[in-house]
Amino acid sequence: MKVEKVREKDGKLELLVELSVAEADQEIQRAALHELSKRGIEYDAEATVAPMDFLAEQLGQAEVPFVIDEAIMRRRAPFACTAAQVDIIGAPVYRCSEHAVSGKPFQYQLVCVPVPEYELDDYGPVSITVPLYDVKEEEIDAEIARMVQAAPLSVTVTSHDQVVKGDKVELALSTTMNGAPVRTLCSEGREYATGTFAMPDEFDEAIIGMKVGDTKTFTFMGPDIVPDADGNVKMDEYKTTVTVKRIIEAQVGEPDDEWAKTVKPGIETLAQLRGEVAEKLRAQHEDDFQRTAQMLVGNELAKRLVGEIPDIIYGVAVKEAREGLDAQLRNANQTLDAFLAQEGMTQEQLSNALMMQVRTQLTRQFAMNAYAKHLGLVVEDDDLDAFFESIAPNNANLAHADFNRDGRIYAARCAALRLKAAKRAVEDADVTPVGASAEQ
């Protein structure tokens, strides 16, 4: 993909984007498949007709080119911004003079509002007051209660000894495919719920009717563990020997020493588990303290921003915020009127609230950019990892992969730089903690 900065005027930047023949062909078919899926139209992967042509048969030749153009330009916009290293506000606008056609490069214009640069009138430390909370026994009690509900004990059923549909059983099983053991299907104590489609029908049918203590050897068809060279999953025959050890049911345990041992290896007593829970909650409070401190230093530095923010910046940011709210309401199957009634707001009050929210976010963002530039901060790999961990705790790698896949990695680097600047500002700030811990 080639990206060229054409011109910048009135706070807008125009990029010229060109996809190669191979890229255009790939995007055309991807867009067609996505549109078919979105409309609930089934497409046979082995069909002789290409997805684009199949979509044209379903929607008509006149409509499809515009649908495909829009899909390609929207998906490739973040990649273009990353290639041009442009951090933008709101969603870009795009247009093309010719439709995307297989076998030809595809060219379009992308118009965006880049994040402007500002200065602060003072880069010295700020003073903030941050709440600091102790871990309370009630918090530990609530977390233990949640763990009890989330980790029920498996208790042996004595009312019957023959497996019926819907029973949960503990199995010993040894499974092979083409004579080789299938490690994931070999166990001395695998819990399995019948009637839940967790395994192929043949497996389920073989288990139902067995008695506790029975052993049975049978075959069943299932997907291969490893896809073929083309990434397709094929069906294979598995041979398994299964023994029903017991029929079980989930039972909420009592929070005592015996239950605590089942929660985590190495835990011997409930008191020990409560200590670990307390440490986890203490770490959460510390994270909350740091996030609050970062927000507050951002607010203080935002007061030092030099210059006015143009209306175009507010316009695209408010539009994006409103579209985000609309998407949330659609996902929740809630109308705007119902939302306003629930919140006790009018349309005008909602617009004012969105404007205030946007103003706060933008001034904080611009202040952090200015602070980072003043200190000469740069984003290292650890900083990027810290950003992904901040938005997806314990799933940083997945978040990183998502940003890479969607072409948003430059936006992620800009956000990581602001996070690094906020942390540095907290380190340099005059921080007054208030609360029980601070008073001790």
Coordinates of C-alpha atoms in Angstrom, one line a residue:
M1 CA 0.0 0.0 0.0
K2 CA 1.3 3.4 -1.0
V3 CA 0.3 6.5 1.1
E4 CA 1.0 10.1 0.1
K5 CA 0.3 13.2 2.1
V6 CA -1.4 15.4 -0.6
R7 CA -2.2 18.6 1.3
E8 CA -3.1 20.0 4.7
K9 CA -5.6 22.9 5.0
D10 CA -8.0 24.3 7.6
G11 CA -7.1 21.6 10.1
K12 CA -7.7 18.7 7.7
L13 CA -5.1 16.4 6.1
E14 CA -5.7 14.7 2.8
L15 CA -4.0 11.4 2.0
L16 CA -3.8 9.6 -1.3
V17 CA -4.0 5.9 -0.8
E18 CA -3.2 3.3 -3.5
L19 CA -3.6 -0.5 -3.1
S20 CA -1.6 -2.8 -5.3
V21 CA -3.4 -5.3 -7.6
A22 CA -2.8 -8.1 -5.1
E23 CA -4.0 -6.0 -2.2
A24 CA -7.0 -4.8 -4.1
D25 CA -8.0 -8.3 -5.1
Q26 CA -7.6 -9.6 -1.5
E27 CA -9.6 -6.7 -0.1
I28 CA -12.4 -7.1 -2.7
Q29 CA -12.9 -10.8 -1.8
R30 CA -12.6 -10.0 1.9
A31 CA -15.2 -7.3 1.7
A32 CA -17.6 -9.5 -0.3
L33 CA -17.3 -12.3 2.2
H34 CA -17.9 -9.9 5.1
E35 CA -21.0 -8.4 3.4
L36 CA -22.4 -11.9 2.7
S37 CA -21.9 -12.9 6.3
K38 CA -23.4 -9.6 7.6
R39 CA -26.5 -10.2 5.5
G40 CA -26.8 -13.8 6.6
I41 CA -26.2 -15.1 3.1
E42 CA -24.4 -18.5 3.0
Y43 CA -21.4 -18.9 0.6
D44 CA -19.9 -22.2 -0.3
A45 CA -16.1 -21.9 0.0
E46 CA -15.8 -24.6 -2.7
A47 CA -18.0 -22.8 -5.1
T48 CA -16.6 -21.9 -8.6
V49 CA -18.0 -18.4 -8.5
A50 CA -15.9 -15.8 -6.6
P51 CA -17.4 -14.1 -3.5
M52 CA -17.6 -10.8 -5.3
D53 CA -19.6 -12.3 -8.2
F54 CA -21.8 -14.3 -5.8
L55 CA -22.6 -11.1 -3.9
A56 CA -23.5 -9.4 -7.2
E57 CA -25.9 -12.2 -7.9
Q58 CA -27.6 -11.6 -4.6
L59 CA -27.7 -7.8 -4.4
G60 CA -27.5 -6.8 -8.1
Q61 CA -24.6 -5.4 -10.1
A62 CA -25.5 -1.7 -9.5
E63 CA -25.3 -1.8 -5.7
V64 CA -22.3 -4.0 -5.1
P65 CA -19.4 -1.7 -6.3
F66 CA -20.4 1.0 -3.8
V67 CA -20.7 -1.5 -1.0
I68 CA -17.3 -3.0 -1.8
D69 CA -15.6 0.5 -2.1
E70 CA -17.0 1.6 1.2
A71 CA -15.9 -1.6 3.0
I72 CA -12.3 -1.4 1.5
M73 CA -11.8 2.3 2.2
R74 CA -13.1 1.9 5.8
R75 CA -11.0 -1.1 6.6
R76 CA -7.8 0.3 5.1
A77 CA -8.1 3.8 6.6
P78 CA -6.3 2.8 9.9
F79 CA -3.5 1.2 7.9
A80 CA -3.1 4.4 5.8
C81 CA -2.9 6.5 9.0
T82 CA -0.3 4.1 10.4
A83 CA 1.7 4.2 7.2
A84 CA 1.6 8.1 7.2
Q85 CA 2.2 8.1 11.0
V86 CA -0.8 10.4 11.6
D87 CA -2.7 10.3 14.8
I88 CA -6.2 11.4 14.1
I89 CA -9.4 12.6 15.8
G90 CA -12.7 11.0 14.9
A91 CA -13.3 8.9 11.9
P92 CA -11.9 9.9 8.5
V93 CA -13.9 10.6 5.3
Y94 CA -13.0 8.9 2.1
R95 CA -13.9 9.0 -1.5
C96 CA -12.8 7.3 -4.8
S97 CA -13.2 8.3 -8.4
E98 CA -13.2 4.7 -9.7
H99 CA -14.7 1.5 -8.3
A100 CA -12.4 -1.2 -6.9
V101 CA -12.0 -3.8 -9.7
S102 CA -10.3 -7.1 -9.6
G103 CA -7.0 -7.1 -11.5
K104 CA -6.4 -3.3 -11.1
P105 CA -4.9 -1.1 -8.4
F106 CA -7.4 0.8 -6.3
Q107 CA -6.8 4.4 -5.4
Y108 CA -8.8 6.7 -3.1
Q109 CA -8.6 9.9 -1.1
L110 CA -8.8 9.9 2.7
V111 CA -9.5 13.2 4.5
C112 CA -8.8 13.2 8.3
V113 CA -8.4 15.6 11.2
P114 CA -4.9 15.1 12.6
V115 CA -4.2 15.7 16.3
P116 CA -2.8 19.2 16.5
E117 CA 0.3 20.1 18.6
Y118 CA 0.1 22.4 21.6
E119 CA 2.4 23.9 24.2
L120 CA 1.9 24.3 27.9
D121 CA 2.5 27.6 29.7
D122 CA 4.3 25.7 32.5
Y123 CA 5.9 22.3 32.5
G124 CA 6.7 22.2 36.2
P125 CA 5.3 19.6 38.7
V126 CA 1.6 19.8 39.5
S127 CA -0.1 19.2 42.9
I128 CA -2.8 16.6 43.3
T129 CA -4.8 15.0 46.1
V130 CA -5.6 11.3 45.5
P131 CA -7.9 9.0 47.6
L132 CA -6.1 6.0 49.1
Y133 CA -8.1 3.0 50.4
D134 CA -7.4 0.2 52.8
V135 CA -8.5 -3.3 52.1
K136 CA -11.6 -4.0 54.2
E137 CA -12.7 -7.3 55.6
E138 CA -16.0 -6.9 53.9
E139 CA -14.2 -6.8 50.5
I140 CA -12.4 -10.0 51.3
D141 CA -15.7 -11.6 52.4
A142 CA -17.4 -10.6 49.1
E143 CA -14.5 -11.9 47.0
I144 CA -14.5 -15.2 48.9
A145 CA -18.3 -15.5 48.4
R146 CA -17.8 -14.9 44.7
M147 CA -15.1 -17.6 44.5
V148 CA -17.4 -20.0 46.3
Q149 CA -20.1 -19.5 43.7
A150 CA -17.7 -19.6 40.8
A151 CA -15.9 -22.8 41.9
P152 CA -18.5 -25.3 43.0
L153 CA -17.4 -28.7 44.2
S154 CA -18.1 -31.9 42.2
V155 CA -20.1 -34.2 44.4
T156 CA -20.9 -37.8 43.6
V157 CA -24.5 -38.5 42.7
T158 CA -26.0 -41.5 44.6
S159 CA -29.6 -41.3 43.3
H160 CA -28.8 -43.4 40.2
D161 CA -25.8 -45.2 38.6
Q162 CA -26.7 -45.2 34.9
V163 CA -25.8 -42.1 32.8
V164 CA -28.8 -40.3 31.3
K165 CA -28.8 -37.3 29.0
G166 CA -27.9 -34.2 31.0
D167 CA -25.7 -36.0 33.5
K168 CA -22.3 -34.7 34.3
V169 CA -19.8 -37.5 34.6
E170 CA -16.1 -38.1 35.6
L171 CA -14.4 -40.2 33.0
A172 CA -11.1 -42.0 32.6
L173 CA -10.4 -42.0 28.9
S174 CA -7.6 -43.0 26.5
T175 CA -7.9 -41.9 22.9
T176 CA -5.9 -42.5 19.7
M177 CA -6.0 -41.4 16.1
N178 CA -4.3 -43.6 13.6
G179 CA -2.8 -45.5 16.5
A180 CA -1.1 -42.4 18.0
P181 CA -2.3 -41.1 21.4
V182 CA -4.3 -37.8 21.4
R183 CA -3.0 -36.1 24.5
T184 CA -5.9 -33.7 24.9
L185 CA -8.3 -36.7 25.0
C186 CA -6.4 -38.8 27.5
S187 CA -7.1 -38.4 31.2
E188 CA -7.7 -40.2 34.4
G189 CA -10.3 -37.7 35.6
R190 CA -12.0 -35.7 32.8
E191 CA -15.3 -34.1 33.7
Y192 CA -17.9 -34.3 30.9
A193 CA -21.4 -33.0 30.6
T194 CA -23.7 -35.0 28.3
G195 CA -26.2 -33.3 26.0
T196 CA -24.2 -30.1 25.7
F197 CA -22.6 -30.8 22.2
A198 CA -19.1 -30.5 23.8
M199 CA -18.2 -33.7 21.9
P200 CA -19.5 -35.3 18.7
D201 CA -22.9 -37.0 18.8
E202 CA -21.3 -40.5 18.6
F203 CA -19.3 -39.8 21.7
D204 CA -22.3 -38.5 23.6
E205 CA -24.5 -41.5 22.5
A206 CA -21.9 -44.0 23.7
I207 CA -21.6 -42.5 27.1
I208 CA -25.4 -42.2 27.7
G209 CA -26.6 -45.6 29.1
M210 CA -23.3 -46.6 30.6
K211 CA -23.2 -47.5 34.3
V212 CA -20.7 -46.3 36.9
G213 CA -17.7 -48.6 36.6
D214 CA -18.4 -49.6 33.0
T215 CA -15.7 -49.5 30.4
K216 CA -16.4 -49.2 26.7
T217 CA -14.2 -48.9 23.6
F218 CA -15.7 -47.2 20.5
T219 CA -14.9 -44.9 17.6
F220 CA -16.2 -41.5 16.7
M221 CA -15.7 -38.9 14.0
G222 CA -14.3 -35.5 15.0
P223 CA -12.3 -32.6 13.6
D224 CA -8.6 -33.1 13.3
I225 CA -6.5 -31.4 15.9
V226 CA -4.1 -29.9 13.3
P227 CA -5.5 -28.1 10.2
D228 CA -4.2 -29.2 6.8
A229 CA -1.7 -27.1 4.7
D230 CA -4.5 -24.9 3.5
G231 CA -5.7 -24.2 7.0
N232 CA -8.8 -26.3 6.6
V233 CA -10.0 -28.6 9.4
K234 CA -10.8 -32.1 8.2
M235 CA -12.7 -34.9 10.0
D236 CA -10.9 -37.9 11.3
E237 CA -11.7 -41.1 13.1
Y238 CA -10.8 -41.4 16.8
K239 CA -10.7 -44.5 18.9
T240 CA -11.3 -44.2 22.6
T241 CA -11.6 -46.4 25.7
V242 CA -13.8 -44.8 28.4
T243 CA -14.5 -45.8 32.0
V244 CA -17.3 -44.0 33.9
K245 CA -15.8 -43.3 37.3
R246 CA -18.8 -41.5 38.8
I247 CA -21.9 -39.4 38.1
I248 CA -21.4 -35.9 39.6
E249 CA -23.2 -32.7 40.3
A250 CA -22.0 -29.2 41.2
Q251 CA -22.5 -28.2 44.7
V252 CA -21.6 -24.8 46.3
G253 CA -19.1 -25.5 49.0
E254 CA -18.6 -24.0 52.4
P255 CA -15.8 -21.5 52.7
D256 CA -13.6 -23.6 55.0
D257 CA -10.1 -25.1 54.9
E258 CA -11.2 -28.1 52.8
W259 CA -12.8 -25.9 50.2
A260 CA -9.8 -23.5 50.2
K261 CA -7.5 -26.4 49.2
T262 CA -9.6 -27.0 46.0
V263 CA -9.3 -23.4 44.9
K264 CA -5.6 -23.1 44.1
P265 CA -2.6 -25.4 44.4
G266 CA -0.5 -24.6 47.4
I267 CA -3.4 -23.3 49.5
E268 CA -3.9 -25.3 52.7
T269 CA -6.2 -23.1 54.8
L270 CA -8.9 -20.5 54.4
A271 CA -6.8 -18.0 56.3
Q272 CA -4.0 -18.5 53.7
L273 CA -6.5 -17.9 50.9
R274 CA -7.9 -14.8 52.6
G275 CA -4.4 -13.5 52.8
E276 CA -3.9 -14.0 49.0
V277 CA -7.2 -12.3 48.3
A278 CA -6.2 -9.4 50.5
E279 CA -3.0 -9.0 48.5
K280 CA -4.9 -9.1 45.2
L281 CA -7.3 -6.4 46.4
R282 CA -4.5 -4.3 47.7
A283 CA -2.8 -4.4 44.3
Q284 CA -6.1 -3.4 42.7
H285 CA -6.4 -0.5 45.0
E286 CA -2.9 0.6 44.1
D287 CA -3.7 0.3 40.4
D288 CA -6.8 2.5 41.1
F289 CA -4.7 5.0 42.9
Q290 CA -2.2 5.2 40.0
R291 CA -5.0 5.5 37.4
T292 CA -6.7 8.3 39.4
A293 CA -3.4 10.1 39.9
Q294 CA -2.7 9.9 36.1
M295 CA -6.2 11.3 35.4
L296 CA -5.7 14.1 37.9
V297 CA -2.3 15.2 36.7
G298 CA -3.7 15.2 33.2
N299 CA -6.5 17.5 34.3
E300 CA -4.0 19.9 36.0
L301 CA -1.7 20.0 33.0
A302 CA -4.7 20.5 30.7
K303 CA -5.3 23.8 32.5
R304 CA -1.9 25.0 31.2
L305 CA -2.7 24.4 27.5
V306 CA -1.9 27.4 25.4
G307 CA -4.2 28.3 22.6
E308 CA -7.8 27.6 21.6
I309 CA -9.1 24.3 20.2
P310 CA -10.7 24.8 16.8
D311 CA -14.4 24.0 16.3
I312 CA -13.5 21.3 13.7
I313 CA -11.7 19.3 16.4
Y314 CA -14.7 19.4 18.7
G315 CA -17.0 18.7 15.8
V316 CA -15.4 15.4 14.8
A317 CA -14.8 14.3 18.4
V318 CA -18.4 14.9 19.4
K319 CA -19.7 13.1 16.3
E320 CA -17.5 10.1 17.2
A321 CA -18.7 10.2 20.8
R322 CA -22.4 10.3 19.7
E323 CA -21.8 7.4 17.2
G324 CA -20.2 5.4 20.0
L325 CA -23.2 6.0 22.2
D326 CA -25.6 5.1 19.4
A327 CA -23.7 1.8 18.9
Q328 CA -23.9 1.0 22.6
L329 CA -27.7 1.6 22.6
R330 CA -28.1 -0.7 19.5
N331 CA -26.1 -3.4 21.1
A332 CA -28.2 -3.1 24.3
N333 CA -31.4 -3.0 22.1
Q334 CA -32.3 0.3 23.7
T335 CA -33.8 3.4 22.1
L336 CA -32.4 6.9 22.6
D337 CA -35.7 8.0 24.2
A338 CA -35.5 5.1 26.7
F339 CA -31.9 6.0 27.5
L340 CA -32.7 9.6 28.1
A341 CA -35.7 8.7 30.3
Q342 CA -33.5 6.3 32.3
E343 CA -30.8 9.0 32.8
G344 CA -33.4 11.8 33.4
M345 CA -31.9 13.9 30.6
T346 CA -33.1 15.9 27.6
Q347 CA -31.6 15.9 24.2
E348 CA -30.0 19.2 24.9
Q349 CA -28.5 18.0 28.2
L350 CA -27.1 14.9 26.5
S351 CA -25.4 17.1 23.8
N352 CA -23.9 19.3 26.6
A353 CA -22.7 16.3 28.5
L354 CA -21.0 14.9 25.4
M355 CA -19.4 18.2 24.7
M356 CA -18.0 18.5 28.3
Q357 CA -16.8 14.9 28.1
V358 CA -15.1 15.5 24.8
R359 CA -13.5 18.8 26.0
T360 CA -12.0 17.1 29.0
Q361 CA -10.6 14.2 27.0
L362 CA -9.2 16.4 24.3
T363 CA -7.5 18.9 26.5
R364 CA -6.0 16.1 28.6
Q365 CA -4.8 14.3 25.5
F366 CA -3.2 17.4 24.0
A367 CA -1.6 18.3 27.3
M368 CA 0.0 14.8 27.6
N369 CA 1.3 15.1 24.0
A370 CA 2.9 18.4 24.9
Y371 CA 4.4 17.1 28.1
A372 CA 5.8 14.1 26.3
K373 CA 7.4 16.2 23.6
H374 CA 8.8 18.7 26.2
L375 CA 10.5 15.8 28.0
G376 CA 11.7 14.1 24.8
L377 CA 9.9 10.9 25.7
V378 CA 9.8 8.0 23.2
V379 CA 7.9 4.8 23.1
E380 CA 9.8 1.6 23.9
D381 CA 8.5 -1.9 23.6
D382 CA 7.8 -2.0 27.3
D383 CA 5.7 1.1 27.1
L384 CA 3.6 -0.4 24.3
D385 CA 3.2 -3.5 26.4
A386 CA 2.1 -1.4 29.3
F387 CA -0.5 0.4 27.2
F388 CA -2.0 -2.9 26.0
E389 CA -2.0 -4.3 29.5
S390 CA -3.8 -1.1 30.7
I391 CA -6.7 -1.6 28.2
A392 CA -6.8 -5.4 28.3
P393 CA -5.6 -6.6 31.7
N394 CA -4.1 -10.2 31.4
N395 CA -4.8 -10.1 27.7
A396 CA -2.2 -7.6 26.5
N397 CA -0.9 -10.0 23.7
L398 CA -4.4 -10.4 22.3
A399 CA -5.0 -6.6 22.3
H400 CA -1.7 -6.1 20.6
A401 CA -2.6 -8.6 17.9
D402 CA -6.0 -6.9 17.4
F403 CA -4.4 -3.5 16.9
N404 CA -1.9 -5.0 14.5
R405 CA -4.6 -6.8 12.5
D406 CA -6.7 -3.7 12.3
G407 CA -3.8 -1.4 11.3
R408 CA -4.1 0.7 14.4
I409 CA -0.6 0.2 15.7
Y410 CA 0.5 3.9 15.2
A411 CA -2.6 5.0 17.2
A412 CA -1.6 2.6 19.9
R413 CA 2.0 4.0 20.0
C414 CA 0.6 7.5 20.4
A415 CA -1.7 6.4 23.3
A416 CA 1.3 4.6 24.8
L417 CA 3.3 7.8 24.7
R418 CA 0.6 9.7 26.5
L419 CA 0.4 6.9 29.2
K420 CA 4.1 7.1 29.6
A421 CA 3.9 10.9 30.0
A422 CA 1.1 10.6 32.6
K423 CA 3.2 8.2 34.6
R424 CA 6.1 10.5 34.5
A425 CA 3.9 13.5 35.5
V426 CA 2.7 11.5 38.5
E427 CA 6.3 10.7 39.5
D428 CA 7.2 14.4 39.3
A429 CA 4.0 15.6 41.0
D430 CA 3.4 16.7 44.5
V431 CA 1.0 13.9 45.5
T432 CA -1.0 14.0 48.7
P433 CA -2.7 10.7 49.4
V434 CA -5.8 10.9 51.6
G435 CA -7.6 8.0 53.3
A436 CA -7.1 5.4 56.0
S437 CA -3.7 4.2 54.7
A438 CA -2.4 7.8 54.4
E439 CA -3.3 8.6 57.9
Q440 CA -1.5 5.7 59.5

